[in-house]
mmCIF file of C-alpha atoms in Angstrom:
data_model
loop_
_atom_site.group_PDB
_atom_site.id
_atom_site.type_symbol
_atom_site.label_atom_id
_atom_site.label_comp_id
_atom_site.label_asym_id
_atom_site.label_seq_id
_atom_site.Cartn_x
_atom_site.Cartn_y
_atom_site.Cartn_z
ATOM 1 C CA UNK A 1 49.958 98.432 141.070
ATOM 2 C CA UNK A 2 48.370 98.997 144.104
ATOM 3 C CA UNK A 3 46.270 102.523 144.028
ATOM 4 C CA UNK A 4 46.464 103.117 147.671
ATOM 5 C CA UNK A 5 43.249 100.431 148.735
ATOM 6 C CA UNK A 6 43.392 98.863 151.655
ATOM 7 C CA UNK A 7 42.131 94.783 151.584
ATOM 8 C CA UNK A 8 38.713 95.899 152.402
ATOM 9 C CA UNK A 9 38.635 97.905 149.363
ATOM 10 C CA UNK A 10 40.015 94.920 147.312
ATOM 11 C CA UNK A 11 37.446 93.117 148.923
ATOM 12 C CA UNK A 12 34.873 95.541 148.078
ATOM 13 C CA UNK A 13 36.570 95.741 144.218
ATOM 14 C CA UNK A 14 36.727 91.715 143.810
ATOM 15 C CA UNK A 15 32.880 91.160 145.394
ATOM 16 C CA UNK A 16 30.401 90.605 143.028
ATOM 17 C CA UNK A 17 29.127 94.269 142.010
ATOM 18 C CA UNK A 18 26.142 95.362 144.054
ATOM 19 C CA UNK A 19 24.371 96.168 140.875
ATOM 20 C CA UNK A 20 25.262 93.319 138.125
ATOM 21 C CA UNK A 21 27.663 95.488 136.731
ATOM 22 C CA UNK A 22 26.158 98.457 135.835
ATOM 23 C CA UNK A 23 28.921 101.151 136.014
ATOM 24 C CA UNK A 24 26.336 103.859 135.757
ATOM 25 C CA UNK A 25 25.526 102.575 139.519
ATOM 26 C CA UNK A 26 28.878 103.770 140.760
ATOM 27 C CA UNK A 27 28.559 107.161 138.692
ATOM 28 C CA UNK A 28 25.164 108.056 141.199
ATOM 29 C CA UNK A 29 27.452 106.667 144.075
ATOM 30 C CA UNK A 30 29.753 109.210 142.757
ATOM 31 C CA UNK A 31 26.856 111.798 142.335
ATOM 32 C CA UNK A 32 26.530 111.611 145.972
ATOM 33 C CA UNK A 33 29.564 111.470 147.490
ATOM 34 C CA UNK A 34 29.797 115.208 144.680
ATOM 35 C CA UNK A 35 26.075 115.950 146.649
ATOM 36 C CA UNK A 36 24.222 116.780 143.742
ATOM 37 C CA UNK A 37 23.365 114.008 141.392
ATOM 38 C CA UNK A 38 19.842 113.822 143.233
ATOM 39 C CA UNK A 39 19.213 117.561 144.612
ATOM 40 C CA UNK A 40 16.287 117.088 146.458
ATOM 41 C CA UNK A 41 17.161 114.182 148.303
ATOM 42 C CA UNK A 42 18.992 116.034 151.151
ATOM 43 C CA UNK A 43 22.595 114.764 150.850
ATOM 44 C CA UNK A 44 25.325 116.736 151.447
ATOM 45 C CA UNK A 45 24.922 120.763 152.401
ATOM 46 C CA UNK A 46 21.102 120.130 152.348
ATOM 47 C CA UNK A 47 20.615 119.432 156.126
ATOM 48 C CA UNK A 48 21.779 116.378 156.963
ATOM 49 C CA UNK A 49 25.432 117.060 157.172
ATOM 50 C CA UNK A 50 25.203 116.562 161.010
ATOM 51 C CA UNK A 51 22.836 114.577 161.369
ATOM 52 C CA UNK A 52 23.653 111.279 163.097
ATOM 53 C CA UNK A 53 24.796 108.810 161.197
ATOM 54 C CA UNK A 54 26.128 111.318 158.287
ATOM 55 C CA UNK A 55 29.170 112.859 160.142
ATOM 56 C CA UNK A 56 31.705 110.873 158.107
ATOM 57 C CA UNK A 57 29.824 112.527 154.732
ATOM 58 C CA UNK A 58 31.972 115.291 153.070
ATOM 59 C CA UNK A 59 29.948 118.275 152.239
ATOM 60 C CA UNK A 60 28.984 119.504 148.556
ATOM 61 C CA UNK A 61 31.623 122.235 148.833
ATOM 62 C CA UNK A 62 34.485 119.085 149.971
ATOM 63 C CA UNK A 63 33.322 116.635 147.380
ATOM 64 C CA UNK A 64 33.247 119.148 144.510
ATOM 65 C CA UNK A 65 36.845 120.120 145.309
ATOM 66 C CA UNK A 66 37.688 116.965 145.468
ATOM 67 C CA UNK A 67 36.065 116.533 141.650
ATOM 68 C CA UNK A 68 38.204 119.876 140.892
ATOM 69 C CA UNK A 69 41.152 118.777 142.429
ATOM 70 C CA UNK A 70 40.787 115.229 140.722
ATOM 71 C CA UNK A 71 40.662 116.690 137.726
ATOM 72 C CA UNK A 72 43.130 119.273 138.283
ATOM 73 C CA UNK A 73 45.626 116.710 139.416
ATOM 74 C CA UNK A 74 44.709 114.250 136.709
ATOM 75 C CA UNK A 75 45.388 117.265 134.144
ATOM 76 C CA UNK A 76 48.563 118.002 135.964
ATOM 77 C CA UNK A 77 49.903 114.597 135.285
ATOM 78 C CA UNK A 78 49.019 114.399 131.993
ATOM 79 C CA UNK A 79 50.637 117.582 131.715
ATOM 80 C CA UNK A 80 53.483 116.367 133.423
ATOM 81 C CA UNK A 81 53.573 113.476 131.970
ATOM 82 C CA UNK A 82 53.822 114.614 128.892
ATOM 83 C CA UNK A 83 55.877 117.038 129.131
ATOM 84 C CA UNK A 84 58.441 114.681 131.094
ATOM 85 C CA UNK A 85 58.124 112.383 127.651
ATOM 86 C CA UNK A 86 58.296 115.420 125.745
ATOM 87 C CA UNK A 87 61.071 116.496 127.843
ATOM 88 C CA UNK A 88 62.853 113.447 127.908
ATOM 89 C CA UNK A 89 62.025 112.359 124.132
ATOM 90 C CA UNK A 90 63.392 115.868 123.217
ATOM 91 C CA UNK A 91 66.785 115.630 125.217
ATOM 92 C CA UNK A 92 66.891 111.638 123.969
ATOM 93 C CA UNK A 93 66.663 113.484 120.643
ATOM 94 C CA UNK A 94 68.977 116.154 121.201
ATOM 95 C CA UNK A 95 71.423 113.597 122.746
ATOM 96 C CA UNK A 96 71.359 111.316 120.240
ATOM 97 C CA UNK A 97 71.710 114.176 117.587
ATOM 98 C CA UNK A 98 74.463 115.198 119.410
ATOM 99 C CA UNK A 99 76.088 111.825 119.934
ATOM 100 C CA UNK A 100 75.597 111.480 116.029
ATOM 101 C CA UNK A 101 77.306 114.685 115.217
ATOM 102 C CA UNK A 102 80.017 113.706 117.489
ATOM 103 C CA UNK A 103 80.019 110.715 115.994
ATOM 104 C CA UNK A 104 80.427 112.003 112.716
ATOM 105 C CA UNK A 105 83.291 114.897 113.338
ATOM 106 C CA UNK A 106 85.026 111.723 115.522
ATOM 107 C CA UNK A 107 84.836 109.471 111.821
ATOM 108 C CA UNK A 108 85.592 112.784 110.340
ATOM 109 C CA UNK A 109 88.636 113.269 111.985
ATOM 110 C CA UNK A 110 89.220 109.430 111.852
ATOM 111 C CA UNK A 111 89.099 109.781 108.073
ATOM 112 C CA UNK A 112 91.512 112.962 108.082
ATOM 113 C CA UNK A 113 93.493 111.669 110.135
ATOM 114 C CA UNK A 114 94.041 108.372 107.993
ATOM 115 C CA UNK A 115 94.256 111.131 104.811
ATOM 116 C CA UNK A 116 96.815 113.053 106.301
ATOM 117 C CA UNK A 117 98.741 109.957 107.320
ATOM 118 C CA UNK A 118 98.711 108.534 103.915
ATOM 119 C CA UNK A 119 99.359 112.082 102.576
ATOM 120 C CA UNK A 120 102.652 112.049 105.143
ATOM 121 C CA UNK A 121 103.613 108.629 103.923
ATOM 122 C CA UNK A 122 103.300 109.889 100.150
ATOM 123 C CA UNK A 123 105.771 112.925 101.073
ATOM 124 C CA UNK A 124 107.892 110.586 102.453
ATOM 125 C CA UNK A 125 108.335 108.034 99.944
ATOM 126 C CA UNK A 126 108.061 111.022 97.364
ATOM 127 C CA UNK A 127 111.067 113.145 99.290
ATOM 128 C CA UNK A 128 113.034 110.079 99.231
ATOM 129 C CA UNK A 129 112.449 109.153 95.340
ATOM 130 C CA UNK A 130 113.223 113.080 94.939
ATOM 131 C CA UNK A 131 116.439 112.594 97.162
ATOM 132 C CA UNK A 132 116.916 109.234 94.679
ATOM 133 C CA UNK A 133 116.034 111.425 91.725
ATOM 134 C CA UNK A 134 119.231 113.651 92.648
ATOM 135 C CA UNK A 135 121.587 111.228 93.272
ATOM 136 C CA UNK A 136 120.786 109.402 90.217
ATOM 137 C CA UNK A 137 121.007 112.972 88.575
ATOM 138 C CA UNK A 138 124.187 113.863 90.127
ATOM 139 C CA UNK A 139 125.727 110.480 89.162
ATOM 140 C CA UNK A 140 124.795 110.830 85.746
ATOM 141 C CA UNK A 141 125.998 114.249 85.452
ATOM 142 C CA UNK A 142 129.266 113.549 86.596
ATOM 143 C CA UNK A 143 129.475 110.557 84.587
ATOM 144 C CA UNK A 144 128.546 112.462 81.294
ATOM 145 C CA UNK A 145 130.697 114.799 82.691
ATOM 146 C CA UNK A 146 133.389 112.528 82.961
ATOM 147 C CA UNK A 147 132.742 111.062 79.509
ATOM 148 C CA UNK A 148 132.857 114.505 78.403
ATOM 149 C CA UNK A 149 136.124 114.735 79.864
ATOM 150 C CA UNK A 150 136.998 111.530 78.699
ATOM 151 C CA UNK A 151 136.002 112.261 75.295
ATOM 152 C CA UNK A 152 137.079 115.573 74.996
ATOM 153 C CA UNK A 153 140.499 114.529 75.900
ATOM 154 C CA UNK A 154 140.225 111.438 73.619
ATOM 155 C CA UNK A 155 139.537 114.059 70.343
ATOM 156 C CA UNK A 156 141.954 116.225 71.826
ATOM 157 C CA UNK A 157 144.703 113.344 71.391
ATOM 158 C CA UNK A 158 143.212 111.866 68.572
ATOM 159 C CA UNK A 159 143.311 115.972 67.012
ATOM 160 C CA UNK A 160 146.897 116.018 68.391
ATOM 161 C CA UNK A 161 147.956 112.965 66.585
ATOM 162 C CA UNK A 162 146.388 113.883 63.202
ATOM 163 C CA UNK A 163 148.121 117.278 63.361
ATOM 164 C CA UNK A 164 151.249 114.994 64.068
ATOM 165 C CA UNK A 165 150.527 112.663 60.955
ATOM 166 C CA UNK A 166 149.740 115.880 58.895
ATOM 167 C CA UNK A 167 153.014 117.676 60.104
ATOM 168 C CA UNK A 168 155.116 114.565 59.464
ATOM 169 C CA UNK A 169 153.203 113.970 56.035
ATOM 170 C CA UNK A 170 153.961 117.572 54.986
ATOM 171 C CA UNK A 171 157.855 117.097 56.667
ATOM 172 C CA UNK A 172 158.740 114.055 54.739
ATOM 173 C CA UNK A 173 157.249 115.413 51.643
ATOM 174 C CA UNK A 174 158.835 118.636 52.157
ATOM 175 C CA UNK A 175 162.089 116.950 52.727
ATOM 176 C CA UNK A 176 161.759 114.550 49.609
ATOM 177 C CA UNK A 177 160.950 117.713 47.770
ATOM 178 C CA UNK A 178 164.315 119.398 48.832
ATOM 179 C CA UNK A 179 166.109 115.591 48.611
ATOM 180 C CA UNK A 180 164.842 115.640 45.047
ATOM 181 C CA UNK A 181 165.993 119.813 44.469
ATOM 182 C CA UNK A 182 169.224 118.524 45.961
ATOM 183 C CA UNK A 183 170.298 115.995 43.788
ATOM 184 C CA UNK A 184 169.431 117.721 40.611
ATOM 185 C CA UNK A 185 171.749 120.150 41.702
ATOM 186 C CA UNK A 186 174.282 117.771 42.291
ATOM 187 C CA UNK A 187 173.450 116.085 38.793
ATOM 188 C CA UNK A 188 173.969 119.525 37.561
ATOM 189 C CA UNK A 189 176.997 120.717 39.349
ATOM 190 C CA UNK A 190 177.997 116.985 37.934
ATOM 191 C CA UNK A 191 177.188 117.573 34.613
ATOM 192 C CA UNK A 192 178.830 120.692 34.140
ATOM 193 C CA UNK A 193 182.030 119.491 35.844
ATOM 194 C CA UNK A 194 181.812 116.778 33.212
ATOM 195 C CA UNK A 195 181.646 119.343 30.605
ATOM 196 C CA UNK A 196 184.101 122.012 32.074
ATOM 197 C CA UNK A 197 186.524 118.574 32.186
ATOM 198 C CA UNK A 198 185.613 117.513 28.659
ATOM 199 C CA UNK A 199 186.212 121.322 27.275
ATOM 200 C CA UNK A 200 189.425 121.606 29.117
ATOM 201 C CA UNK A 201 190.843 118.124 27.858
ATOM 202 C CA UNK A 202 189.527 118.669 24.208
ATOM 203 C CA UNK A 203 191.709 122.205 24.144
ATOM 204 C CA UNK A 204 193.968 122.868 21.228
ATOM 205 C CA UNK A 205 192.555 119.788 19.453
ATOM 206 C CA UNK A 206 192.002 119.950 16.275
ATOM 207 C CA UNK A 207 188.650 118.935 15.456
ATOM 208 C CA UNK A 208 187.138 117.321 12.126
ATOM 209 C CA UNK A 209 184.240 119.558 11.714
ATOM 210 C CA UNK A 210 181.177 118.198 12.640
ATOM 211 C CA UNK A 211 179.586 119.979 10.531
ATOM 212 C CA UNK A 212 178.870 120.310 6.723
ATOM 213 C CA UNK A 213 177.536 123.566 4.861
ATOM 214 C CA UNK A 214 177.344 123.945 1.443
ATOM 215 C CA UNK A 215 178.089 127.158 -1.074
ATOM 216 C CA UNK A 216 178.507 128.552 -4.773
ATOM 217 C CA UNK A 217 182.473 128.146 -4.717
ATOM 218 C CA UNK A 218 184.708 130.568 -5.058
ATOM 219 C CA UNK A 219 184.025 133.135 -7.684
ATOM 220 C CA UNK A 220 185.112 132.943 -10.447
ATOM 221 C CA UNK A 221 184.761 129.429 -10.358
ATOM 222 C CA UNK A 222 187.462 127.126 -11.145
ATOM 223 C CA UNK A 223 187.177 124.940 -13.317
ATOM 224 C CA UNK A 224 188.901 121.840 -12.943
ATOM 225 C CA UNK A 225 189.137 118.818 -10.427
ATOM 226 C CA UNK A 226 185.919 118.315 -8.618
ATOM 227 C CA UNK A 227 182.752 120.797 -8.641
ATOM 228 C CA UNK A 228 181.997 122.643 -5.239
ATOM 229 C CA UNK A 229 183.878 120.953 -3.148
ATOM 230 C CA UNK A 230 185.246 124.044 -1.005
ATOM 231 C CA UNK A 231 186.448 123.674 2.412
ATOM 232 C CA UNK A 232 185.364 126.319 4.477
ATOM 233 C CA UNK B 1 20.186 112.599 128.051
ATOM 234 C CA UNK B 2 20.805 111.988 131.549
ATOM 235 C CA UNK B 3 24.496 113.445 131.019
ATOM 236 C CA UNK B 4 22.963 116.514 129.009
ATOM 237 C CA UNK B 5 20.096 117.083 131.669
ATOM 238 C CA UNK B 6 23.132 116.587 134.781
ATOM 239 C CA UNK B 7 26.360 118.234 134.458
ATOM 240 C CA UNK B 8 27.376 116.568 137.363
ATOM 241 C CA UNK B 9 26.674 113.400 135.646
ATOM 242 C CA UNK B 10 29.442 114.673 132.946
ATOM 243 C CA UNK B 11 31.453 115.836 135.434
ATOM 244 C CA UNK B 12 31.656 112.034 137.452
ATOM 245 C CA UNK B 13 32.096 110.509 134.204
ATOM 246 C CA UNK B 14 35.313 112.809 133.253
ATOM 247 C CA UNK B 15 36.796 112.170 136.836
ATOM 248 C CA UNK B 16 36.392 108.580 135.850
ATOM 249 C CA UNK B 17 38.050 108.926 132.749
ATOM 250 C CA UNK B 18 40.840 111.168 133.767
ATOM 251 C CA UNK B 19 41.419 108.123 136.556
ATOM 252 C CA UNK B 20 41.602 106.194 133.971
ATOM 253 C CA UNK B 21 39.756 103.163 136.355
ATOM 254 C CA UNK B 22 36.655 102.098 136.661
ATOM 255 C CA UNK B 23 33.477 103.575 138.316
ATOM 256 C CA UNK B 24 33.634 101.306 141.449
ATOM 257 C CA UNK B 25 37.162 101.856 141.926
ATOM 258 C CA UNK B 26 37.264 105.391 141.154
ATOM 259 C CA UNK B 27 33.993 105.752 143.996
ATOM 260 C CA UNK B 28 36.005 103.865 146.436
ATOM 261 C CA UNK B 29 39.267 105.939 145.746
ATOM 262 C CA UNK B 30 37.380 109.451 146.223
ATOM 263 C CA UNK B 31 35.348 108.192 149.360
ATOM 264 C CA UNK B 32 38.527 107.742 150.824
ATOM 265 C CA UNK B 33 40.163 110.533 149.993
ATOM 266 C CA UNK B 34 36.885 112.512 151.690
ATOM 267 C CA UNK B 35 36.732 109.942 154.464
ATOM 268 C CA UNK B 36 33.758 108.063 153.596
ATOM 269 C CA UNK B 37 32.985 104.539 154.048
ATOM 270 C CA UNK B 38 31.856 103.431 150.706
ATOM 271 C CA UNK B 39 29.892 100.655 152.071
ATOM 272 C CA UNK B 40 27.632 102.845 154.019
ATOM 273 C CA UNK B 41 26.774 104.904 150.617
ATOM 274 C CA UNK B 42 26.146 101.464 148.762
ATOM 275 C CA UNK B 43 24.099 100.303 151.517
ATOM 276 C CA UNK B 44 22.171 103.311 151.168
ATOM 277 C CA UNK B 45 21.573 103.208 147.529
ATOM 278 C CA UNK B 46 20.704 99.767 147.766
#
């Protein structure tokens, strides 16, 4: 970069130096253009600022504020300058602090987002295993109910017909019972018609006595024919 | 010793440095700035 020289100054830089290099050279040249490296020698505010020849010379007074200002302005950009760096390092950090923490909440929301969607999809798929759940509930309740039903109604008619087998059981035995009281009545009734029949035919009928009985005679005995044979 | 007997000397030598160039360029920069031909203050020194 070019620091404001004209070509006669690059001229001047790019010339061998006057003194073989020594910088400390310049520094006097420096000195006097500042007018008081060398006091006594007159430069600057010591009498010769109008002399002929020395009009283009800056005074002590100009050169020193030129020193000041130098410095001054040298200072000020460095102050500047780092405070520009500082300024813009600071809001490079704060931006990219900020850009990171937006970055984050942004992945943070990405991420709860993505939770919240799966979450939705597991009520979902749950809400419709829970509306499966009660229709498979339902159907088996109303298909134990209707075994229930089924069953009930099968012991009922199974109950029904046992209490018909018992009644009939009891009914024919009963009825056997008064079948058998029956005819031994009738075998009775029979029987004593038989015997009413046989007394009333066997009336007046002399009968050989059936049976025998045995006694002393007839007192006083008599004696003769055969002993104790009485009739009585 | 020169710098400690001269504060002017010090002085020259931290306008330098602040510059951050060297002496001849930083004599040449300030003589224009005041309006002086650096030639004629080399010639004299010579």
């Amino acid at each position: 970069m070019d620091n404001g020289l004209t070509a006669a100054d690059v001229a001047l830089l790019n010339k061998n130096d006057d003194w073989g290099g020594n910088s400390f050279m310049w520094i006097f040249a420096l000195l006097i253009l500042a007018g008081g490296g060398f006091g006594g020698l007159g430069w600057g505010n010591n009498g010769f600022a109008n002399a002929l020849g020395y009009q283009n010379l800056a005074t002590q007074n100009d050169v020193q504020r030129g020193f000041d200002n130098q410095n001054l302005q040298a200072q000020t950009r460095d102050i500047l300058s780092a405070t520009t760096n500082g300024t813009a390092q600071t809001i490079a950090a704060s931006t990219q602090n900020a850009t990171n923490a937006i970055n984050a909440i942004k992945d943070g929301n990405a991420a709860l987002i993505r939770e919240f969607g799966n979450v939705e999809t597991a009520l979902t798929a749950l809400s419709g295993k829970q509306q499966e759940c009660c229709c498979d509930i339902k159907q088996l309740v109303q298909a134990t109910a209707a075994n229930t039903d089924a069953q009930i109604a099968r012991n009922n008619y199974d109950a029904a017909m046992r209490d018909a087998a018992t009644n009939a059981n009891f009914t024919a035995q009963i009825q056997s019972v008064k079948d058998m009281m029956a005819q031994n009545k009738i075998e009775a009734q029979a029987q004593r018609i038989n015997q009413l029949e046989l007394a009333q035919a066997t009336a007046g009928v002399l009968r050989f006595p059936n049976t025998w009985s045995y006694g002393a005679g007839p007192f006083p005995p008599v004696f003769g024919g055969c002993y104790g044979n009485n009739n009585i | 010793m020169l710098v400690q007997q001269n504060p002017q000397v010090q002085q020259a030598m931290n306008l330098i440095n602040s510059m951050g160039t060297s002496p001849q360029q930083a004599f040449i920069q300030l003589a224009k700035m005041k309006g002086v031909n650096p030639e004629q203050i080399i010639n004299m020194l010579k």
